XYZ file of C-alpha atoms in Angstrom:
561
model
C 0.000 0.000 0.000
C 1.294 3.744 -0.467
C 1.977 5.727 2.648
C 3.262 9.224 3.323
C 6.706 9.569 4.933
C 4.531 10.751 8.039
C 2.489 7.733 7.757
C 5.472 5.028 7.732
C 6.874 6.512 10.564
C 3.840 5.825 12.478
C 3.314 2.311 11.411
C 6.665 1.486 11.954
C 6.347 2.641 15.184
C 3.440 0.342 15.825
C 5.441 -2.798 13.550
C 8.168 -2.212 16.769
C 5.582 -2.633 19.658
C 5.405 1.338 20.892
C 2.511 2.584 22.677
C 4.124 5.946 24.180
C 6.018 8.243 22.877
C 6.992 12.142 24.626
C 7.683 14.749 22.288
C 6.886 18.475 21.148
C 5.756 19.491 17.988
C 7.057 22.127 14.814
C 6.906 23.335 11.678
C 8.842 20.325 10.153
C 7.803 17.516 12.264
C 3.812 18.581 11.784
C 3.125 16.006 9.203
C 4.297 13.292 11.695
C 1.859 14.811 14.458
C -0.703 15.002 11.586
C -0.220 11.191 10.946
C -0.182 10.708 14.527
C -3.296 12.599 15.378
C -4.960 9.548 12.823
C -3.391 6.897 15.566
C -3.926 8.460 18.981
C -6.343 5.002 19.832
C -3.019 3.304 19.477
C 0.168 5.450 20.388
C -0.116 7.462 22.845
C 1.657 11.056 22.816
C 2.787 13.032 25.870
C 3.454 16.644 25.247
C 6.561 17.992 27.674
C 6.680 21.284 28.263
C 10.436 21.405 26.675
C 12.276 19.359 24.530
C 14.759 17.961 26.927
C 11.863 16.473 29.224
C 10.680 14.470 26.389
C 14.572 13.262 25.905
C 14.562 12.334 30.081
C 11.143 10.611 29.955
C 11.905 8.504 27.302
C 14.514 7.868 29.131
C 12.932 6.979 32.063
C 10.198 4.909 30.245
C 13.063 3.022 28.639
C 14.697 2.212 32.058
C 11.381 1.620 33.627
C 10.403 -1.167 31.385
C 13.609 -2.451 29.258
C 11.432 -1.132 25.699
C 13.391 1.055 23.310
C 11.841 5.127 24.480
C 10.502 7.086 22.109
C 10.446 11.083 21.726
C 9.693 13.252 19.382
C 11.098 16.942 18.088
C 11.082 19.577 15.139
C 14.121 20.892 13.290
C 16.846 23.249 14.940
C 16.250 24.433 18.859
C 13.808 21.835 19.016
C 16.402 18.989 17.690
C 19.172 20.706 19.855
C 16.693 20.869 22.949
C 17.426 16.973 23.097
C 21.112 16.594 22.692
C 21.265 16.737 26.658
C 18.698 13.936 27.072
C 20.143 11.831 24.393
C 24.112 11.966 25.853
C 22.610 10.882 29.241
C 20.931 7.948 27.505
C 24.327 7.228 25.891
C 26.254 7.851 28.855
C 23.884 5.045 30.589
C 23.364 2.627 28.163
C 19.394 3.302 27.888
C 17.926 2.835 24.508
C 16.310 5.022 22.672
C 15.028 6.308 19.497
C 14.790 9.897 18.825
C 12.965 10.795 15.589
C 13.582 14.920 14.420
C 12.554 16.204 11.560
C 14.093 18.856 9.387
C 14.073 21.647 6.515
C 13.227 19.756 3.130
C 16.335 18.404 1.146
C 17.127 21.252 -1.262
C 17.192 23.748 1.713
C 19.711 21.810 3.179
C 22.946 23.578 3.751
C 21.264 27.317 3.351
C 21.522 28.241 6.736
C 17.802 27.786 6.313
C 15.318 28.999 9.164
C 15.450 25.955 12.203
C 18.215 24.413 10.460
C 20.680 22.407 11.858
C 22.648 19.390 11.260
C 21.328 17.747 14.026
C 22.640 14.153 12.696
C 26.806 15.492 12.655
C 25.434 17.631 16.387
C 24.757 14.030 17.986
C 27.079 12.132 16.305
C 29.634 11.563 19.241
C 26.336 11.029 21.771
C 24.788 8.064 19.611
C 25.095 4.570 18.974
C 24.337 5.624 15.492
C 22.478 8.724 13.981
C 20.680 9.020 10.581
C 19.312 11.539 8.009
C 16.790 10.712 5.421
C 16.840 11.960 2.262
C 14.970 9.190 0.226
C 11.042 8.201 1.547
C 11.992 4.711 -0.116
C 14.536 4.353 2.599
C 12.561 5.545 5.903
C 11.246 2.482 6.535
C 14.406 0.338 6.813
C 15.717 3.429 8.608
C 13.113 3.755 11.450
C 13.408 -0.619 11.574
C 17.296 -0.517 11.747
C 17.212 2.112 14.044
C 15.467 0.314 17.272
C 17.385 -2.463 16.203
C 20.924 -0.869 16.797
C 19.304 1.210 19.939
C 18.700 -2.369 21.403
C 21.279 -4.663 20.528
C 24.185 -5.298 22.370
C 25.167 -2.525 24.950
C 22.274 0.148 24.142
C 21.711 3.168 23.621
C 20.050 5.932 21.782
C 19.828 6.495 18.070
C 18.367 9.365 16.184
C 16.961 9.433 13.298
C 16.683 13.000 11.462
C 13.798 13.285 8.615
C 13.556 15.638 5.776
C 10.071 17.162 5.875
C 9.313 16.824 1.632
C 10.251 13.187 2.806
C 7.045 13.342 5.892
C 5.255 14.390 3.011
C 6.390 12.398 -0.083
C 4.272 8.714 -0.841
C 5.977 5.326 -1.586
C 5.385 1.483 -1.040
C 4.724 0.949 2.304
C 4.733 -3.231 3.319
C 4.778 -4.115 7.131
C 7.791 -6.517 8.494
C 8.055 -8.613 11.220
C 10.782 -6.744 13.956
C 13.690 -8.492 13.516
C 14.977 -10.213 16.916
C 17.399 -9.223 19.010
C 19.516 -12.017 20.292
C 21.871 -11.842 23.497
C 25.589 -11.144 22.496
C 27.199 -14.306 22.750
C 29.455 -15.134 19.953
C 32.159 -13.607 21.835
C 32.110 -15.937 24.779
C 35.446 -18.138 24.495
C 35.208 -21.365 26.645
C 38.762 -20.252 27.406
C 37.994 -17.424 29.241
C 35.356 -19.159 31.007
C 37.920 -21.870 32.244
C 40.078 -19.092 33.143
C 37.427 -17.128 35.488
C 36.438 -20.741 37.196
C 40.374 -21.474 38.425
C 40.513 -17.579 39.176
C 37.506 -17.980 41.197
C 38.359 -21.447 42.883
C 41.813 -20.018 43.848
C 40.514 -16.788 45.238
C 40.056 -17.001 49.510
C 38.743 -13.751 49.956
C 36.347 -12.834 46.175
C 34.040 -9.502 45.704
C 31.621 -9.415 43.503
C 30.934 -5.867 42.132
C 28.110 -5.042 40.055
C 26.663 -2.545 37.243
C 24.170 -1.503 35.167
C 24.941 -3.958 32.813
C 23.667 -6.933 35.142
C 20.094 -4.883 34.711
C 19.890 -4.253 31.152
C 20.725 -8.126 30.575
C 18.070 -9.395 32.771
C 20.677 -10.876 34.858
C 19.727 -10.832 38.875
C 18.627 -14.440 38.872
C 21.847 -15.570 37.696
C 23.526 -13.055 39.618
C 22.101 -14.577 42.502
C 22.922 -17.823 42.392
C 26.518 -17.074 41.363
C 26.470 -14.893 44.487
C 25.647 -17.685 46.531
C 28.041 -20.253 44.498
C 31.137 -18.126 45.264
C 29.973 -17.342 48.979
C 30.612 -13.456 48.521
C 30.014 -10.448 49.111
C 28.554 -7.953 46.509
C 28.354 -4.188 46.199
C 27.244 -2.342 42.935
C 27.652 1.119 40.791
C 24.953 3.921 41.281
C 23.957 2.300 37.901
C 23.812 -1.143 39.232
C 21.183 -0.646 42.227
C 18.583 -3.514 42.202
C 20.454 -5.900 39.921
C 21.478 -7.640 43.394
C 18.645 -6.937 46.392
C 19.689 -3.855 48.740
C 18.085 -5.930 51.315
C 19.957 -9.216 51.314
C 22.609 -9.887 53.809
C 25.666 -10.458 51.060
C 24.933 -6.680 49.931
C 27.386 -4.115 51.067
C 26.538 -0.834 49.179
C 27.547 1.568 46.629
C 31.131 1.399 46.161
C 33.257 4.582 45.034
C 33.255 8.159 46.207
C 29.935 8.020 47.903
C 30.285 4.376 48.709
C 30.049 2.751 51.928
C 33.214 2.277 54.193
C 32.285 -1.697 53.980
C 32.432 -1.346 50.332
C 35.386 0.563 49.625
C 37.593 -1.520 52.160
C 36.167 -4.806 51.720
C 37.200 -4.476 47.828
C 40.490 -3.175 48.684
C 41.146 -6.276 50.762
C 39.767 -8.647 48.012
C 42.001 -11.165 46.646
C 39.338 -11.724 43.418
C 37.395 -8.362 42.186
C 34.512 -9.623 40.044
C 33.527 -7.104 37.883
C 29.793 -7.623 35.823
C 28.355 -5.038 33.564
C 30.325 -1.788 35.145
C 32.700 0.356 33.390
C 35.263 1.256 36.268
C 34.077 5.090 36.080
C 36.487 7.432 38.411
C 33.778 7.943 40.755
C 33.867 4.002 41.501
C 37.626 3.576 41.381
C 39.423 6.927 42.717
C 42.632 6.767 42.570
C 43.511 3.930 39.886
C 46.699 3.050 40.649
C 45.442 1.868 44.274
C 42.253 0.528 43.641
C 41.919 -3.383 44.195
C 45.548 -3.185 44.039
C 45.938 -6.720 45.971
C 43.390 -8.273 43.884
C 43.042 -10.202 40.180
C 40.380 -8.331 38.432
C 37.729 -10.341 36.269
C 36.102 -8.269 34.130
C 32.782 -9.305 32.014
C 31.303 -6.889 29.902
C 29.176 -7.309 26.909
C 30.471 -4.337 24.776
C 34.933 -5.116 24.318
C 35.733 -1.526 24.538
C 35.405 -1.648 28.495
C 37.999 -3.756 29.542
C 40.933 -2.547 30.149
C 39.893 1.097 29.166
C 40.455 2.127 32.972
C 41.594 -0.582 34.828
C 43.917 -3.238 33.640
C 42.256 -6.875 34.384
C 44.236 -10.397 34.577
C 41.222 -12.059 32.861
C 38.013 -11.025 30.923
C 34.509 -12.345 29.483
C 32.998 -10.820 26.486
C 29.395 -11.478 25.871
C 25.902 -10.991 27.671
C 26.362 -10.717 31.265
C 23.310 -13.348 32.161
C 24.797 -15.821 29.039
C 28.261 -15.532 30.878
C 26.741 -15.860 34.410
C 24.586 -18.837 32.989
C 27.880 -20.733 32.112
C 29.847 -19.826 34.942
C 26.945 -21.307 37.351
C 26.694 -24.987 35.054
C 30.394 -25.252 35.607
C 31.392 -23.673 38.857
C 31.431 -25.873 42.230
C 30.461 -24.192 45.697
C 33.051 -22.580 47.510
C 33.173 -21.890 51.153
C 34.389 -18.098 52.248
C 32.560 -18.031 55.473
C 35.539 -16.282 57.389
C 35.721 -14.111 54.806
C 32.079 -13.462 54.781
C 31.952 -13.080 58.590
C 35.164 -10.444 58.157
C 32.804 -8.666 55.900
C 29.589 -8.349 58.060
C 32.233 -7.736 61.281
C 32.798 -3.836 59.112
C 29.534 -3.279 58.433
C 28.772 -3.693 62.132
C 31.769 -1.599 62.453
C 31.099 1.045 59.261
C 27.033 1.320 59.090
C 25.770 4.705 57.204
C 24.588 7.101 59.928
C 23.055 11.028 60.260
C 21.766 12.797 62.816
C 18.417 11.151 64.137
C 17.320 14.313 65.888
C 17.134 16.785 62.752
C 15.265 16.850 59.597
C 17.481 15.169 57.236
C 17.950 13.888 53.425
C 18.401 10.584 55.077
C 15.580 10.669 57.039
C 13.082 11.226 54.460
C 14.731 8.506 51.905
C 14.566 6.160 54.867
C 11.075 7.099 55.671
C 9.832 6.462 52.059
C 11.634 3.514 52.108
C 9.331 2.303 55.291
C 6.225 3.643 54.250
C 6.345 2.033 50.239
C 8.132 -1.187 51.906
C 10.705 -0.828 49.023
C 8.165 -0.937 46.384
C 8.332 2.044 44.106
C 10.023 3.437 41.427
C 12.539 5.787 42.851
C 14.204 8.308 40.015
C 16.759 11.511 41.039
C 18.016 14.306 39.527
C 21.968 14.892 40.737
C 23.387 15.514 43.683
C 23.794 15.418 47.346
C 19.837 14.275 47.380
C 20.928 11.422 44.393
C 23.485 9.753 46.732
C 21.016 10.190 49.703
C 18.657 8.449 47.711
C 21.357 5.415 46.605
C 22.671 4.891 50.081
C 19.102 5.163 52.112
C 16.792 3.287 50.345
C 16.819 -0.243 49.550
C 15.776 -1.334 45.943
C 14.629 -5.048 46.046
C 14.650 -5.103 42.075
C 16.460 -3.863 38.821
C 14.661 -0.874 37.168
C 13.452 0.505 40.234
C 16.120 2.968 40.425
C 16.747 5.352 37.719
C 19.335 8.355 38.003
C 21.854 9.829 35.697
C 25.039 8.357 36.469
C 27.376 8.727 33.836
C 26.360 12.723 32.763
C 24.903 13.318 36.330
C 22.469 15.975 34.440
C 20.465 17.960 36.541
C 16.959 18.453 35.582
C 16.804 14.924 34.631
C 14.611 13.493 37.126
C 11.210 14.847 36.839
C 10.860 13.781 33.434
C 12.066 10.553 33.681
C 9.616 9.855 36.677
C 7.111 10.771 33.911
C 8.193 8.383 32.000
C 8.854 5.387 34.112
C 5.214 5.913 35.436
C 4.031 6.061 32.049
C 5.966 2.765 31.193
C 4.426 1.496 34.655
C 1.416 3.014 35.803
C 1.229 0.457 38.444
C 3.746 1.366 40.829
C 4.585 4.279 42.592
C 6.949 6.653 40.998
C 8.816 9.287 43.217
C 10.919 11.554 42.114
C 13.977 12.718 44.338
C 15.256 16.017 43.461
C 17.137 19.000 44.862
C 16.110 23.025 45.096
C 18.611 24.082 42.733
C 17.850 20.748 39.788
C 14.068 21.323 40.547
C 14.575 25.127 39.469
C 16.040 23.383 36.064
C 13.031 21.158 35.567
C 9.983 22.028 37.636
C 8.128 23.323 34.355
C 7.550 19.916 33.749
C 4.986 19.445 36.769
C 2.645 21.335 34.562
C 3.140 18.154 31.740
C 2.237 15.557 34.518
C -0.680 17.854 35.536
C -1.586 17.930 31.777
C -1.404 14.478 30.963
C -2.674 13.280 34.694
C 0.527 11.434 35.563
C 0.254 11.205 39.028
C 4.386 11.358 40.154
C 5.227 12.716 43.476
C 8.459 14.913 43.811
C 10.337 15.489 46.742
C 12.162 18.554 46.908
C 15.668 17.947 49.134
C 15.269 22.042 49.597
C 18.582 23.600 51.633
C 18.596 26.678 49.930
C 21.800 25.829 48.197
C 23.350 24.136 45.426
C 24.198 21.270 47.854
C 27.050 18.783 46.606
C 29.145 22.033 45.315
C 28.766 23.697 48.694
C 30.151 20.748 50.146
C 33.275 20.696 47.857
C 33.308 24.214 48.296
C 33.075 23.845 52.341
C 35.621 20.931 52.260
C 38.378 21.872 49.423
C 37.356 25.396 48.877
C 38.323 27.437 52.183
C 34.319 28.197 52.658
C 34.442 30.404 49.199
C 30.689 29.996 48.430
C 30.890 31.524 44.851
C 27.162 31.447 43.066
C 25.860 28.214 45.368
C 23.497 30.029 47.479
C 20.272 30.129 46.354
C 18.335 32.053 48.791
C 15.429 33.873 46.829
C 11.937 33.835 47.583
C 10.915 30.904 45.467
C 8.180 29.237 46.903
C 7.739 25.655 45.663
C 4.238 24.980 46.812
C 3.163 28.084 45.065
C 4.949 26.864 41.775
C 3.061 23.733 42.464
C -0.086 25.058 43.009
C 0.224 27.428 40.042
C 0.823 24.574 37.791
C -2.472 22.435 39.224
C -0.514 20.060 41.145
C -0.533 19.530 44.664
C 1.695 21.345 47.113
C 3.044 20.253 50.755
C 5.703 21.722 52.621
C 7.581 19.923 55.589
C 9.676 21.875 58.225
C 10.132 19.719 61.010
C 11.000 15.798 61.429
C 7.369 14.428 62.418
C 5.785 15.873 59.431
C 7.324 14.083 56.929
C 5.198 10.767 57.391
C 2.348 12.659 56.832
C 3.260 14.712 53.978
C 4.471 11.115 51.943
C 1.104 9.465 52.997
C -1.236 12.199 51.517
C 0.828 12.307 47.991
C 0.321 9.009 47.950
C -3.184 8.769 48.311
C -3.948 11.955 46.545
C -3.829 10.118 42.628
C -2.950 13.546 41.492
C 0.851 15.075 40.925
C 2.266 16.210 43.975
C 5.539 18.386 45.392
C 6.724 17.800 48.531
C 9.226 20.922 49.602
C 11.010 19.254 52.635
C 13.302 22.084 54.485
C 16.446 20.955 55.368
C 20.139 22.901 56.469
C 22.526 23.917 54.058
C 25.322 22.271 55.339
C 24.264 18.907 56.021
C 26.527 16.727 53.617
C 26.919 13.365 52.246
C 29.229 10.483 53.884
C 31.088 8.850 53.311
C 33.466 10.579 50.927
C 36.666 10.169 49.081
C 38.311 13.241 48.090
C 39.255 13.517 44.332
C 42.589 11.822 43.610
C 42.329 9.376 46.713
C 42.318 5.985 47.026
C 38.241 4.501 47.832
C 39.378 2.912 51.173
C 40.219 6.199 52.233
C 36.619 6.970 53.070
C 36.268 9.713 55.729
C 32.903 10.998 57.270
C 32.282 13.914 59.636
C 33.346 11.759 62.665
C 37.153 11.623 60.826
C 36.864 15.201 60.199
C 36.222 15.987 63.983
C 38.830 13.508 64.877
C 41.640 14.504 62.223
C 41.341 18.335 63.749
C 41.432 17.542 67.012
């Protein structure tokens, strides 16, 4: 049958399963919204109130629910508007499929009004980016597209659309989406044998998780490896919920932010374990000392990882729950229990602490944590609320947290709650954000209000830009240069100007009450908790030094006396 270009991208949209898609409209994408106007029974749209929040809550759709996330945007600032969005989804490994359109092909070049070369602009950001030129081709495009987006290591692809292409007819002849298989051709039973004598030689293995264990579907396996090796296991900000927060082999975050049980336990590891993580310098500090006593197994399904910041003794190329699948078949139980029992002895020794008398970060993540029993969707923007929010509340299952770790963008958060509770309209979706990445974002309450997507934010509000104060308070001689931010702002107002509800907590015992009544109220919600502007996140290591190095404010306070 003959379609428009408009009308292909639509069906090939429904050929590849999509039922949401977030996007803003334009002069050169308006035959696509025309088509899609036509479909609205079948996909449905949410309009953002800016470009980028359509990039996030793809985003956060995508990591909600493992589909490919969809958005939507018009030539020039509109195209540009998503570059943000789409170099967090590449810096995370989320796939994703952005579809722009732009000026017709003989404008191209002409410094034509809303033109830009949006393709070249996201080229480095990408898995792959495309133009189309030729309506014969858009098909095969669109289809290749969410193919590379998913395959392998994801991540986003865009696809860039002349509009006389939206507009021009050709053959149109629906196709079956063509499977994507796990990447296992580049398993070698050699490096299997090679992890199993590693592993039955180690006495004192750590198993250290990422975001790779998630996006392969791995936690079962993960599991039962855990248990086969009798270790320990922290994880990446990216790996949270891959390996339950609430089972007694779980340590915490490791890295700057990580817990001291973490940071030292690795460092006195014999075997480092490494599944699906990419060694970022907020994990490893200091290279040269980290896991410097132990063999380093690395297994990572994209090559390009290992040995790109630390330098492993063995490695395992190929989908992290194939690899985990064949390491369980072949490996026999081992027996660390003293190890084990050294490990539980320091986090006796090293739990996470604040103050229990004051209104805290803490103490609201740990409150939400009690009051949804661990069973919500919890997404962050960046900062000292983000690793409040990783260290406080305990995710029982991948794709339950969802934060930008690799670009830590602000603003990212509110979005991609919309679009993880759009992916998942069945569970609670809280968004944790702070004053300062709220002020970047909070235009988007008025989309959830629009579209009725009932997300609850929780504004971390201490009046400052909190995680640079702290560098600023601990490495900076007290210079607060452009981190205060006390204005008149008032959040509930906002809130209430935008149709949503509005609560505001000042003290300790209202807190409880604020997070039951958001979540019984079905309706989008802001919670503006009060807190100090000084209170800061522990543990830390300071930039350059080593992760088992770890200080919090009770080193501080000893170190100066």
């Amino acid at each position: 049958m003959k379609l428009t270009g408009a009308e292909i991208v639509v069906e090939c949209l429904k050929e590849q399963g999509v039922d949401t898609v977030f996007g803003y409209p334009g002069g050169t994408i308006l035959n696509i919204y025309d088509a899609l106007y036509k479909h609205s029974d079948e996909i449905h749209h949410v309009l953002t109130s800016h470009e980028q929040g359509a990039s996030h809550a793809a985003d956060g759709y995508a990591r909600a629910t493992g589909k490919v996330g969809v958005c939507l945007a018009t030539s020039g600032p509109g195209a540009t508007n998503l570059v943000t969005g789409i170099a967090t989804a590449q810096m995370d490994s989320v796939p994703m499929v952005a579809i722009t359109a732009n000026v017709a092909v003989n404008l191209l070049g002409r410094d034509t009004f809303q033109e830009v070369d949006i393709a070249g602009v996201v080229m480095p950001i990408t898995k792959h980016s495309f133009i189309v030129k030729d309506v014969t081709k858009l098909a095969d495009t669109i289809r290749r597209a969410f193919y590379i987006a998913k395959e392998g290591r994801p991540g986003p692809v865009l696809v860039d659309i002349t509009k006389d292409v939206t507009a021009a007819e050709t053959e149109y002849t629906p196709v079956k989406p063509e499977k994507v298989l796990p990447r296992v051709d580049t398993i070698k039973e050699s490096d299997i044998d090679r992890a199993i004598e590693m592993i039955e030689k180690s006495e004192r293995p750590y198993i250290f998780v990422g975001g790779g264990v998630t996006i392969s579907g791995a936690s079962e396996e993960l599991m039962e490896f855990a248990e086969k090796v009798d270790a320990p296991v922290a994880d990446t900000l990216m790996g949270k919920g891959a390996f339950p927060g609430e089972h007694e082999r779980y340590t915490g975050m490791v890295g700057m932010h990580g817990t001291k049980t973490s940071n030292l336990g690795i460092t006195k590891s014999d075997l480092l374990i490494t599944i699906g993580a990419r060694f970022s310098d907020r994990v490893t500090g200091n290279t040269k000392r980290f896991a410097r006593d132990a063999k380093i197994l690395h297994i990572d399904v994209d090559a390009a990882e290992i040995n790109k910041n630390i330098l492993t003794d063995a490695s395992i190329v190929g989908d992290a729950k194939e690899v985990l699948k064949r390491l369980n078949e072949r490996l026999s139980q081992q027996d660390h229990h003293e190890w084990v029992a050294e490990i539980e002895a320091m986090k006796e020794r090293h739990p996470l602490t604040y103050n229990p008398e004051l209104l805290t970060g803490p103490y609201v993540i740990e409150t939400l944590y009690r009051l949804t029993k661990g069973d919500a969707i919890v997404t962050t923007d960046v900062g000292q609320h983000q690793m409040w929010a990783a260290q406080f509340y305990k995710y029982k299952a991948p794709r339950t947290f969802i934060t930008s770790g690799g670009l830590g963008t602000m603003g990212y958060g509110l979005g991609a709650a919309m679009g993880a509770k759009m992916g998942r309209p069945d569970v609670p979706v809280f968004n944790i954000a702070g004053d300062g990445c709220f002020r970047m974002n909070m235009n988007e309450i008025a989309s959830a209000v629009r579209n009725n997507i009932p997300v609850i934010e929780i504004v971390i509000n201490n009046h400052v830009l909190g995680m640079v104060r702290q560098w600023q308070t601990l490495f900076y001689g007290k210079r607060y240069s452009n981190t205060i931010l006390q204005d008149k702002t008032d959040f509930v107002k906002v809130a209430e100007a935008m149709g949503a509800k509005g609560i505001r907590v000042t003290k300790k015992e209202e807190v409880e009450p604020a997070i039951k009544e958001a979540m019984a109220a079905g309706e989008p919600v802001v919670i503006d908790v009060q807190i100090d502007c000084d209170d800061k996140v522990f543990p830390m290591v300071a930039p350059g030094g080593a992760i088992e190095e770890a200080f919090n404010q009770e080193d501080l306070d000893a170190k100066q006396a």
